[in-house]
mmCIF file of C-alpha atoms in Angstrom:
data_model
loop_
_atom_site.group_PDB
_atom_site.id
_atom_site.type_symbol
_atom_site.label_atom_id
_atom_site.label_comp_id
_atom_site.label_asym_id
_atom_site.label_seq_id
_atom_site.Cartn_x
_atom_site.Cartn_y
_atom_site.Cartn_z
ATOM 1 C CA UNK A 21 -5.838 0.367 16.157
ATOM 2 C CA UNK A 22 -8.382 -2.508 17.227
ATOM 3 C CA UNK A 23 -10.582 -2.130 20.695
ATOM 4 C CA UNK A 24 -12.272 -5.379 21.302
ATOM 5 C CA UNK A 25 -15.955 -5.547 20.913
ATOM 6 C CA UNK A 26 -18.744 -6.371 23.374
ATOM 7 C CA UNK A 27 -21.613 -8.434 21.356
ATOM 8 C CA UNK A 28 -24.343 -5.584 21.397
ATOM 9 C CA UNK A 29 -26.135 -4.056 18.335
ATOM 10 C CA UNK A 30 -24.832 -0.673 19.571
ATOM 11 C CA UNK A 31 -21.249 -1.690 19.591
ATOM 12 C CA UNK A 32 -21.416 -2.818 15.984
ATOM 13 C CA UNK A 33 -23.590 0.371 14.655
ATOM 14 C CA UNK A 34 -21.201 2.428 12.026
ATOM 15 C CA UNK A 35 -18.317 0.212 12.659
ATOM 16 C CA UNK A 36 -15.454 -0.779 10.834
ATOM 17 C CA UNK A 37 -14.695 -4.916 12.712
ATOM 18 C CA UNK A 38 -12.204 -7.319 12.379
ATOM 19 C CA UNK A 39 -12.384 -10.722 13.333
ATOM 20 C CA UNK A 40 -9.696 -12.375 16.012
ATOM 21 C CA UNK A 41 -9.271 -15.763 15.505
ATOM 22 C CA UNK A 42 -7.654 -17.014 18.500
ATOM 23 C CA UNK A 43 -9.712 -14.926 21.108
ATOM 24 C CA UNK A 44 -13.061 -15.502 18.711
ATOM 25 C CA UNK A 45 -14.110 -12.374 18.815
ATOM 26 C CA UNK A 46 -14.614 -9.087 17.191
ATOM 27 C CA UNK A 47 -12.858 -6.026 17.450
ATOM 28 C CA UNK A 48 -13.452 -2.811 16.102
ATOM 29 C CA UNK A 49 -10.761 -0.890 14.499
ATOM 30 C CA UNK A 50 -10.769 2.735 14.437
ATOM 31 C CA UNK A 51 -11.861 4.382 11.524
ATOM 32 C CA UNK A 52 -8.542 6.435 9.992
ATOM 33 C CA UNK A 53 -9.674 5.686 6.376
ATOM 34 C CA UNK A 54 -10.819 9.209 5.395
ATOM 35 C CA UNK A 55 -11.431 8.478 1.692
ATOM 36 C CA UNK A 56 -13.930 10.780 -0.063
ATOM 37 C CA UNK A 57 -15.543 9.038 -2.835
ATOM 38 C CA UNK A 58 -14.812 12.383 -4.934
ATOM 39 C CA UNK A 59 -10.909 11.253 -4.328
ATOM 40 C CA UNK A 60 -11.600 8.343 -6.405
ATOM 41 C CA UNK A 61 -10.585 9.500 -9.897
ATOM 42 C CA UNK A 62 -12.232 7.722 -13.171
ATOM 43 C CA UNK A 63 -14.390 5.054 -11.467
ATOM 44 C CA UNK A 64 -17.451 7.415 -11.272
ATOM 45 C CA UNK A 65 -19.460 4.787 -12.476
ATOM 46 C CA UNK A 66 -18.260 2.386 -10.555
ATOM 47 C CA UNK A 67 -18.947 4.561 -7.531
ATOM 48 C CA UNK A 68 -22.547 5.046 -8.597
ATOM 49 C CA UNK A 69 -23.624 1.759 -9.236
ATOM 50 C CA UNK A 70 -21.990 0.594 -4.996
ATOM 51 C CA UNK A 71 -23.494 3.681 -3.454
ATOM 52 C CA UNK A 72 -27.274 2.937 -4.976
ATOM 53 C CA UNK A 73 -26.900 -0.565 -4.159
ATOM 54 C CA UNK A 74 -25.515 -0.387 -0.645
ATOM 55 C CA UNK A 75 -28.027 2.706 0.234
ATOM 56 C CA UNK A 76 -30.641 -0.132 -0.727
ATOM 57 C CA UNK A 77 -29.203 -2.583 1.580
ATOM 58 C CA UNK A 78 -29.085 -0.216 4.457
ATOM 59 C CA UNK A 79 -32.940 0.628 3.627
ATOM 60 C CA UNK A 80 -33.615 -3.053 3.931
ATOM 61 C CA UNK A 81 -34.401 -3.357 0.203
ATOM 62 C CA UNK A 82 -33.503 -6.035 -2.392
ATOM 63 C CA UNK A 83 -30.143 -5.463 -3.117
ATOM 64 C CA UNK A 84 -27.356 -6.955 -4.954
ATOM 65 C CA UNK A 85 -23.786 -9.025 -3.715
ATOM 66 C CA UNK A 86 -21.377 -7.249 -5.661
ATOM 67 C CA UNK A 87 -17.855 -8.343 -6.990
ATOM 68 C CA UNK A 88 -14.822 -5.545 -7.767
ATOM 69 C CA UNK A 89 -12.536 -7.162 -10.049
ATOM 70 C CA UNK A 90 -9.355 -5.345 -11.762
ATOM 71 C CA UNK A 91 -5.605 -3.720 -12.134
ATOM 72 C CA UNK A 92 -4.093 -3.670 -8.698
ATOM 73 C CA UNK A 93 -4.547 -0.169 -7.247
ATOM 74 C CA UNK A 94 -7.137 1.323 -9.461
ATOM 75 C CA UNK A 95 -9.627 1.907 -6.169
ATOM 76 C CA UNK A 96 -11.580 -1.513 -5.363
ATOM 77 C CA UNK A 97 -10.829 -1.518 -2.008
ATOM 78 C CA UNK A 98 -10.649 2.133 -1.261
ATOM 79 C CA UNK A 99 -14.076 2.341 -3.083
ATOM 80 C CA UNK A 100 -15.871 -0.030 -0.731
ATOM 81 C CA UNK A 101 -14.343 1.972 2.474
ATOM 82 C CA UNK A 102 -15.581 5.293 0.937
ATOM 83 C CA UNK A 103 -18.776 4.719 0.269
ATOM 84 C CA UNK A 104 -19.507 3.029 3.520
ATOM 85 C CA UNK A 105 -18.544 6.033 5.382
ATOM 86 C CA UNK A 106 -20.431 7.719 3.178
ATOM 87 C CA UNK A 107 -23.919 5.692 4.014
ATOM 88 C CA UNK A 108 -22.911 5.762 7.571
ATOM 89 C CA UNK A 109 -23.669 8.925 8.065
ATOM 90 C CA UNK A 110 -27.247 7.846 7.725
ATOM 91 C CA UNK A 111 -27.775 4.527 8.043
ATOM 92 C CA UNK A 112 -26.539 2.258 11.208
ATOM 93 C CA UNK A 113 -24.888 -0.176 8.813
ATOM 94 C CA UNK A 114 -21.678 -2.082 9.920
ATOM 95 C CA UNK A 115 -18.076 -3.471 7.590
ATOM 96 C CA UNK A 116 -16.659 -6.624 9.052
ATOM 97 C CA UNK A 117 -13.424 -6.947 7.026
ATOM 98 C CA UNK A 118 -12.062 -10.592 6.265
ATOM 99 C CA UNK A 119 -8.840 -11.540 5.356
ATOM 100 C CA UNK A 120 -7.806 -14.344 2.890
ATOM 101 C CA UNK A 121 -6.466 -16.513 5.819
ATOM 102 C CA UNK A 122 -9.506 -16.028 7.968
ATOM 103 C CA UNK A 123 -11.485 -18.257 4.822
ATOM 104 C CA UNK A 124 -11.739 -21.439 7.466
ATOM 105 C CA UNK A 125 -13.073 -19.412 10.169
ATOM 106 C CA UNK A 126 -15.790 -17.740 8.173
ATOM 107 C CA UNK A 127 -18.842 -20.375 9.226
ATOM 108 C CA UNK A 128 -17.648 -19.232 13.153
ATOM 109 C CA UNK A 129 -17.691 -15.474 12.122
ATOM 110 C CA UNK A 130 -21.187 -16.032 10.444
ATOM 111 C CA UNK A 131 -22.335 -17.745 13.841
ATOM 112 C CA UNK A 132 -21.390 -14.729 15.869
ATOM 113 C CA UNK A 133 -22.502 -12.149 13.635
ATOM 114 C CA UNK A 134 -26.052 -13.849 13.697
ATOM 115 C CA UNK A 135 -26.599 -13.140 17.548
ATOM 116 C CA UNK A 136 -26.470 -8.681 16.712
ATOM 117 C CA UNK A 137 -29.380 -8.038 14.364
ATOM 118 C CA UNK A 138 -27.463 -5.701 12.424
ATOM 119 C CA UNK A 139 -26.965 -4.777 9.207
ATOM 120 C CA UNK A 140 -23.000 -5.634 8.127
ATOM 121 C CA UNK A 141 -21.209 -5.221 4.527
ATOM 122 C CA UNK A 142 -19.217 -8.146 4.878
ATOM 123 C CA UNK A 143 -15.830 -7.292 2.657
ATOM 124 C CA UNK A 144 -13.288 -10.293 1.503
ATOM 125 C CA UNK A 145 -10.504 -7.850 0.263
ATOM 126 C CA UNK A 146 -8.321 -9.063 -2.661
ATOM 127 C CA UNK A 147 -9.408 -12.842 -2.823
ATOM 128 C CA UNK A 148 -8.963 -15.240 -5.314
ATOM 129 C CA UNK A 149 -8.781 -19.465 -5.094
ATOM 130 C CA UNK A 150 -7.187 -22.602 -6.339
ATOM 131 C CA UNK A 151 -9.667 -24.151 -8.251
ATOM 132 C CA UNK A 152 -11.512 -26.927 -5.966
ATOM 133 C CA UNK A 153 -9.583 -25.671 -3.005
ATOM 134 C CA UNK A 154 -11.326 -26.271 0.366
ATOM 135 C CA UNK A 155 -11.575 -22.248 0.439
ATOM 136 C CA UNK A 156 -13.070 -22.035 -3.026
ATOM 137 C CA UNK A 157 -15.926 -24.699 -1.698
ATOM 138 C CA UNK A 158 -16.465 -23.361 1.229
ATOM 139 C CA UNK A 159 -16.956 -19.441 -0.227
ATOM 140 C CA UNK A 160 -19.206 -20.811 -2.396
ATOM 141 C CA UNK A 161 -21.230 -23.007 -0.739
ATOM 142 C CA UNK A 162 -22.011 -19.838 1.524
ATOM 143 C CA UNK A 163 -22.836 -17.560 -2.232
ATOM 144 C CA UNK A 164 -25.079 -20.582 -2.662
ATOM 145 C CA UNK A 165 -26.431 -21.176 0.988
ATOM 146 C CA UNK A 166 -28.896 -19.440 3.283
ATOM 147 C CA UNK A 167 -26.800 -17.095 5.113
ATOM 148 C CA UNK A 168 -26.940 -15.282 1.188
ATOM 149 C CA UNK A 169 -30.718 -14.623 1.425
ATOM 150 C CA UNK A 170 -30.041 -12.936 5.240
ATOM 151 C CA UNK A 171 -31.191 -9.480 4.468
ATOM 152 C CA UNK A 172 -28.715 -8.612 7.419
ATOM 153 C CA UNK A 173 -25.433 -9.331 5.359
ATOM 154 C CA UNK A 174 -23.935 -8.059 1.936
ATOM 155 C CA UNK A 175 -21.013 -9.302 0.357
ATOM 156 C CA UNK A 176 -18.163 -7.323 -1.441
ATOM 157 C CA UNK A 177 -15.328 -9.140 -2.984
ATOM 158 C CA UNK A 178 -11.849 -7.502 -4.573
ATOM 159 C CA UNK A 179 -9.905 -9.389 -6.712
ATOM 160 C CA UNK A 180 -7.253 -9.181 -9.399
ATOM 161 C CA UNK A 181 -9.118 -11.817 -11.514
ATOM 162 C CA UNK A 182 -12.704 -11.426 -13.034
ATOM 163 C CA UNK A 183 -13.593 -15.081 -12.017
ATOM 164 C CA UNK A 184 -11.653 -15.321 -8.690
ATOM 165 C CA UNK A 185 -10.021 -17.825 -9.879
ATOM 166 C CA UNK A 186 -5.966 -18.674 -9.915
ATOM 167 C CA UNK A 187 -4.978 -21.728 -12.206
ATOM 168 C CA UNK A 188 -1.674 -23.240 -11.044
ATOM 169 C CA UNK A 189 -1.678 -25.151 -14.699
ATOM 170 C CA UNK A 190 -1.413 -23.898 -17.843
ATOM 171 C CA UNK A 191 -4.857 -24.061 -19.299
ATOM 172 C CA UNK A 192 -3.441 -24.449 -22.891
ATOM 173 C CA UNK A 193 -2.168 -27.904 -21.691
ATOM 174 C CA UNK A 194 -5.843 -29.084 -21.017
ATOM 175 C CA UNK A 195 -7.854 -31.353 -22.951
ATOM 176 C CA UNK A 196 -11.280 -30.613 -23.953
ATOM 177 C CA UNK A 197 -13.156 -32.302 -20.870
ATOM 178 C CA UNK A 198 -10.573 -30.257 -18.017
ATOM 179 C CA UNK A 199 -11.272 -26.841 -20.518
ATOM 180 C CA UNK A 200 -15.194 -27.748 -19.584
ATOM 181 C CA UNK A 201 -14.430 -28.353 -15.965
ATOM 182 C CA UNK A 202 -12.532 -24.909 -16.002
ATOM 183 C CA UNK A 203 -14.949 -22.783 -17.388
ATOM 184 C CA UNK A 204 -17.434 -24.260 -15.430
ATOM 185 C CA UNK A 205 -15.365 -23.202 -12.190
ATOM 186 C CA UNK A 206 -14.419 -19.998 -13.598
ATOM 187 C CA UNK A 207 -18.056 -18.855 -13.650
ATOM 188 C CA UNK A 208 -19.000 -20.838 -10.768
ATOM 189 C CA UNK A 209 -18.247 -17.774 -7.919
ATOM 190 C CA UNK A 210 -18.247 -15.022 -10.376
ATOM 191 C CA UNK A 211 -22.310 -15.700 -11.793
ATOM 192 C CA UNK A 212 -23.410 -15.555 -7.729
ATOM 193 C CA UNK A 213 -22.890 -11.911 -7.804
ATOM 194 C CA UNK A 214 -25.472 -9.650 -8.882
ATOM 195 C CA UNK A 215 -23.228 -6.991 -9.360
ATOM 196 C CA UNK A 216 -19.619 -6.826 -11.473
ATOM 197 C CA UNK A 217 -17.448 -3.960 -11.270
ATOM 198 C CA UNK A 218 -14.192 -3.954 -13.220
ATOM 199 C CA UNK A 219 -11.673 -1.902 -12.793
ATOM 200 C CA UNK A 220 -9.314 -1.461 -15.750
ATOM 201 C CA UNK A 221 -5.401 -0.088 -15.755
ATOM 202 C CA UNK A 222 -4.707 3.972 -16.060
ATOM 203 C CA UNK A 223 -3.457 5.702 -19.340
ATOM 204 C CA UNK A 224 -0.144 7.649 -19.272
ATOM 205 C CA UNK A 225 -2.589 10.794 -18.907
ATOM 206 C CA UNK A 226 -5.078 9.492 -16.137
ATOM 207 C CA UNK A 227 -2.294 8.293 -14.097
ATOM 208 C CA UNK A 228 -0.570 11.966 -14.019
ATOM 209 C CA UNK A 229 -3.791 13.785 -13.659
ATOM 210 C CA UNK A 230 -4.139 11.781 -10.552
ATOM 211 C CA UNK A 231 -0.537 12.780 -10.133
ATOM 212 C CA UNK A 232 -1.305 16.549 -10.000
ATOM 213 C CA UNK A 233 -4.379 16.054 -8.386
ATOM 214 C CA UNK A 234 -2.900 14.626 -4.876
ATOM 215 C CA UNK A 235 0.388 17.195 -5.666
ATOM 216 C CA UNK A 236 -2.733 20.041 -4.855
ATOM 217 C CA UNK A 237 -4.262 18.639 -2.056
ATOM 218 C CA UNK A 238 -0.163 18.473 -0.320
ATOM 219 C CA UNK A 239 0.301 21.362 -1.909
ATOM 220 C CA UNK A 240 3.646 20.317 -3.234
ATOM 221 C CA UNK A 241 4.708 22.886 -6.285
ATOM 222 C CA UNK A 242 7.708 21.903 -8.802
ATOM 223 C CA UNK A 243 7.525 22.545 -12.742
ATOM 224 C CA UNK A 244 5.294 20.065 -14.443
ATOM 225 C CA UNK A 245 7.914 18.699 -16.672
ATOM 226 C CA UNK A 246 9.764 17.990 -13.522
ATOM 227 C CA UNK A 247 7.131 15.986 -11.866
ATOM 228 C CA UNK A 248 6.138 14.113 -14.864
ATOM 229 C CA UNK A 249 8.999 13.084 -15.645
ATOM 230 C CA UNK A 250 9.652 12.150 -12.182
ATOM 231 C CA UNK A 251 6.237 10.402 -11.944
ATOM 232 C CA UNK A 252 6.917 8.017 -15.219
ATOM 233 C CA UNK A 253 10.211 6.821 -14.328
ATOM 234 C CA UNK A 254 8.271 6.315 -10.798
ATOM 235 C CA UNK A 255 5.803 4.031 -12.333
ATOM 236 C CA UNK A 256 8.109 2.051 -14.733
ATOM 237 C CA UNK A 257 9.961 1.614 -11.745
ATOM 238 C CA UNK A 258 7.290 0.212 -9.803
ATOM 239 C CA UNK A 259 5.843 -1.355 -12.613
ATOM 240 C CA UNK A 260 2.298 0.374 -12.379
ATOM 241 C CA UNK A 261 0.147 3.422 -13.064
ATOM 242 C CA UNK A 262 -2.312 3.761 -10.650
ATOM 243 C CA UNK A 263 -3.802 5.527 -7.909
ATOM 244 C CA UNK A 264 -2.127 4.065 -5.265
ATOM 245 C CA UNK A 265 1.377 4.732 -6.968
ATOM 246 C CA UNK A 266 0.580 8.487 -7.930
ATOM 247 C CA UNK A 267 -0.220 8.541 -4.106
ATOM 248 C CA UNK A 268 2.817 7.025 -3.259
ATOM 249 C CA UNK A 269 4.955 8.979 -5.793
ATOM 250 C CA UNK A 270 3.421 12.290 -4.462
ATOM 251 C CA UNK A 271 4.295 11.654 -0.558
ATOM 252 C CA UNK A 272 7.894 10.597 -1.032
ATOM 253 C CA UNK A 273 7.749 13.795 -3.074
ATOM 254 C CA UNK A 274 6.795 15.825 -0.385
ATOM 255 C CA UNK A 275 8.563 13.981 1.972
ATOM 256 C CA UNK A 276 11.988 14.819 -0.648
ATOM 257 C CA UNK A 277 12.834 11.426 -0.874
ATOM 258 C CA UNK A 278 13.318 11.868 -4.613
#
């Protein structure tokens, strides 16, 4: 749900926004995303290392860009929205989330978030670029640019790929001088963040733990050999074993859609 935003500091405090493009303005969106960090299975680390560094960024201390790269559905994104609700609860920090379309608009949203002195985690959710695109330029020439040093703002990235980064050719079929070029652009976004999280694929056994984990919390009760087997053919189905398919697996399960 999104309930457009008047341009005061205490209409932004402990907000989740959203940018509109044709109306240029912000909007909040109500805040349904009830993710506990201790949800999060087998990123622990991962959750340490964003909670530390966005508590220091709410204390207005040196802190760190940071860039969650990884298997689709392993928690990146669901990470990010946890542990800002968790430093919420003390900290008037804000989450202005921008999607991959919004790229040419991002100098405007910059603009308008510069008239509220307040303290926003600004979250690009599952980016990546054509190498040389207009977008690619422009994202970095903001890493690279002053609105980077603004204590104010702190940027999370999700991606699939480490160096956000999509290559249209076949790199094989490049000669030694476009190999240079592509390694240079490879690293080019990736080395401006201060903080790299990856985020690798689930085992067979991680997968159903996380299986039998969200089959307690809906309290749905079959025999284990049921669900398991239930749960594999689910993921070779889907063609993934992660958290966001266990989740999905367990709800049509309660639902008895399988």
């Amino acid at each position: 749900k999104l309930i457009r935003l008047t341009m005061t500091i205490n209409s932004f405090k402990k907000k989740i926004l959203a940018w509109d493009e044709l109306e240029k303005n912000f909007y909040i969106i109500k805040n349904n995303i009830n993710i506990k960090t201790e949800e999060l299975l087998f990123i622990k680390r991962q959750q340490q290392i964003l909670l530390e560094n966005t508590i220091l960024f709410a204390q207005g201390k040196p802190s760190n860009n940071g860039l969650l790269w990884g298997a689709r559905g392993t928690g990146k994104s669901s990470l990010i929205f946890s542990v800002f609700n968790d430093v919420k609860e003390n900290y008037n920090i804000s989450l202005l989330e921008v999607k991959r379309n919004q790229m040419k608009y991002i100098n405007t949203i910059l603009r308008q978030l510069e008239k509220i002195d307040q303290k926003t985690i600004i979250f690009f959710d599952d980016f990546s670029f054509i190498s040389k695109s207009e977008d690619f330029i422009t994202f970095k020439n903001i890493l690279d640019g002053a609105v980077s040093k603004n204590m104010n703002y702190l940027f999370y990235v999700t991606s699939n790929f480490r160096s956000l980064i999509q290559y249209n050719d076949n790199k094989l079929n490049m000669d030694l001088i476009e190999q240079k070029e592509a390694l240079d652009n490879e690293t080019a976004l990736s080395d401006r963040f201060g903080i790299w999280l990856g985020f690798e694929k689930f085992t067979n056994n991680q997968y159903l733990e996380i299986v039998n984990y969200y089959c307690l919390k809906f309290n749905v009760k079959n025999k284990k050999e049921f669900t398991t087997s239930k749960a594999l053919q689910w993921s070779l189905n889907r063609g993934a074993k992660s958290g966001r398919e266990a989740y999905h697996f367990v709800k049509s399960l309660h639902n008895k859609k399988i």
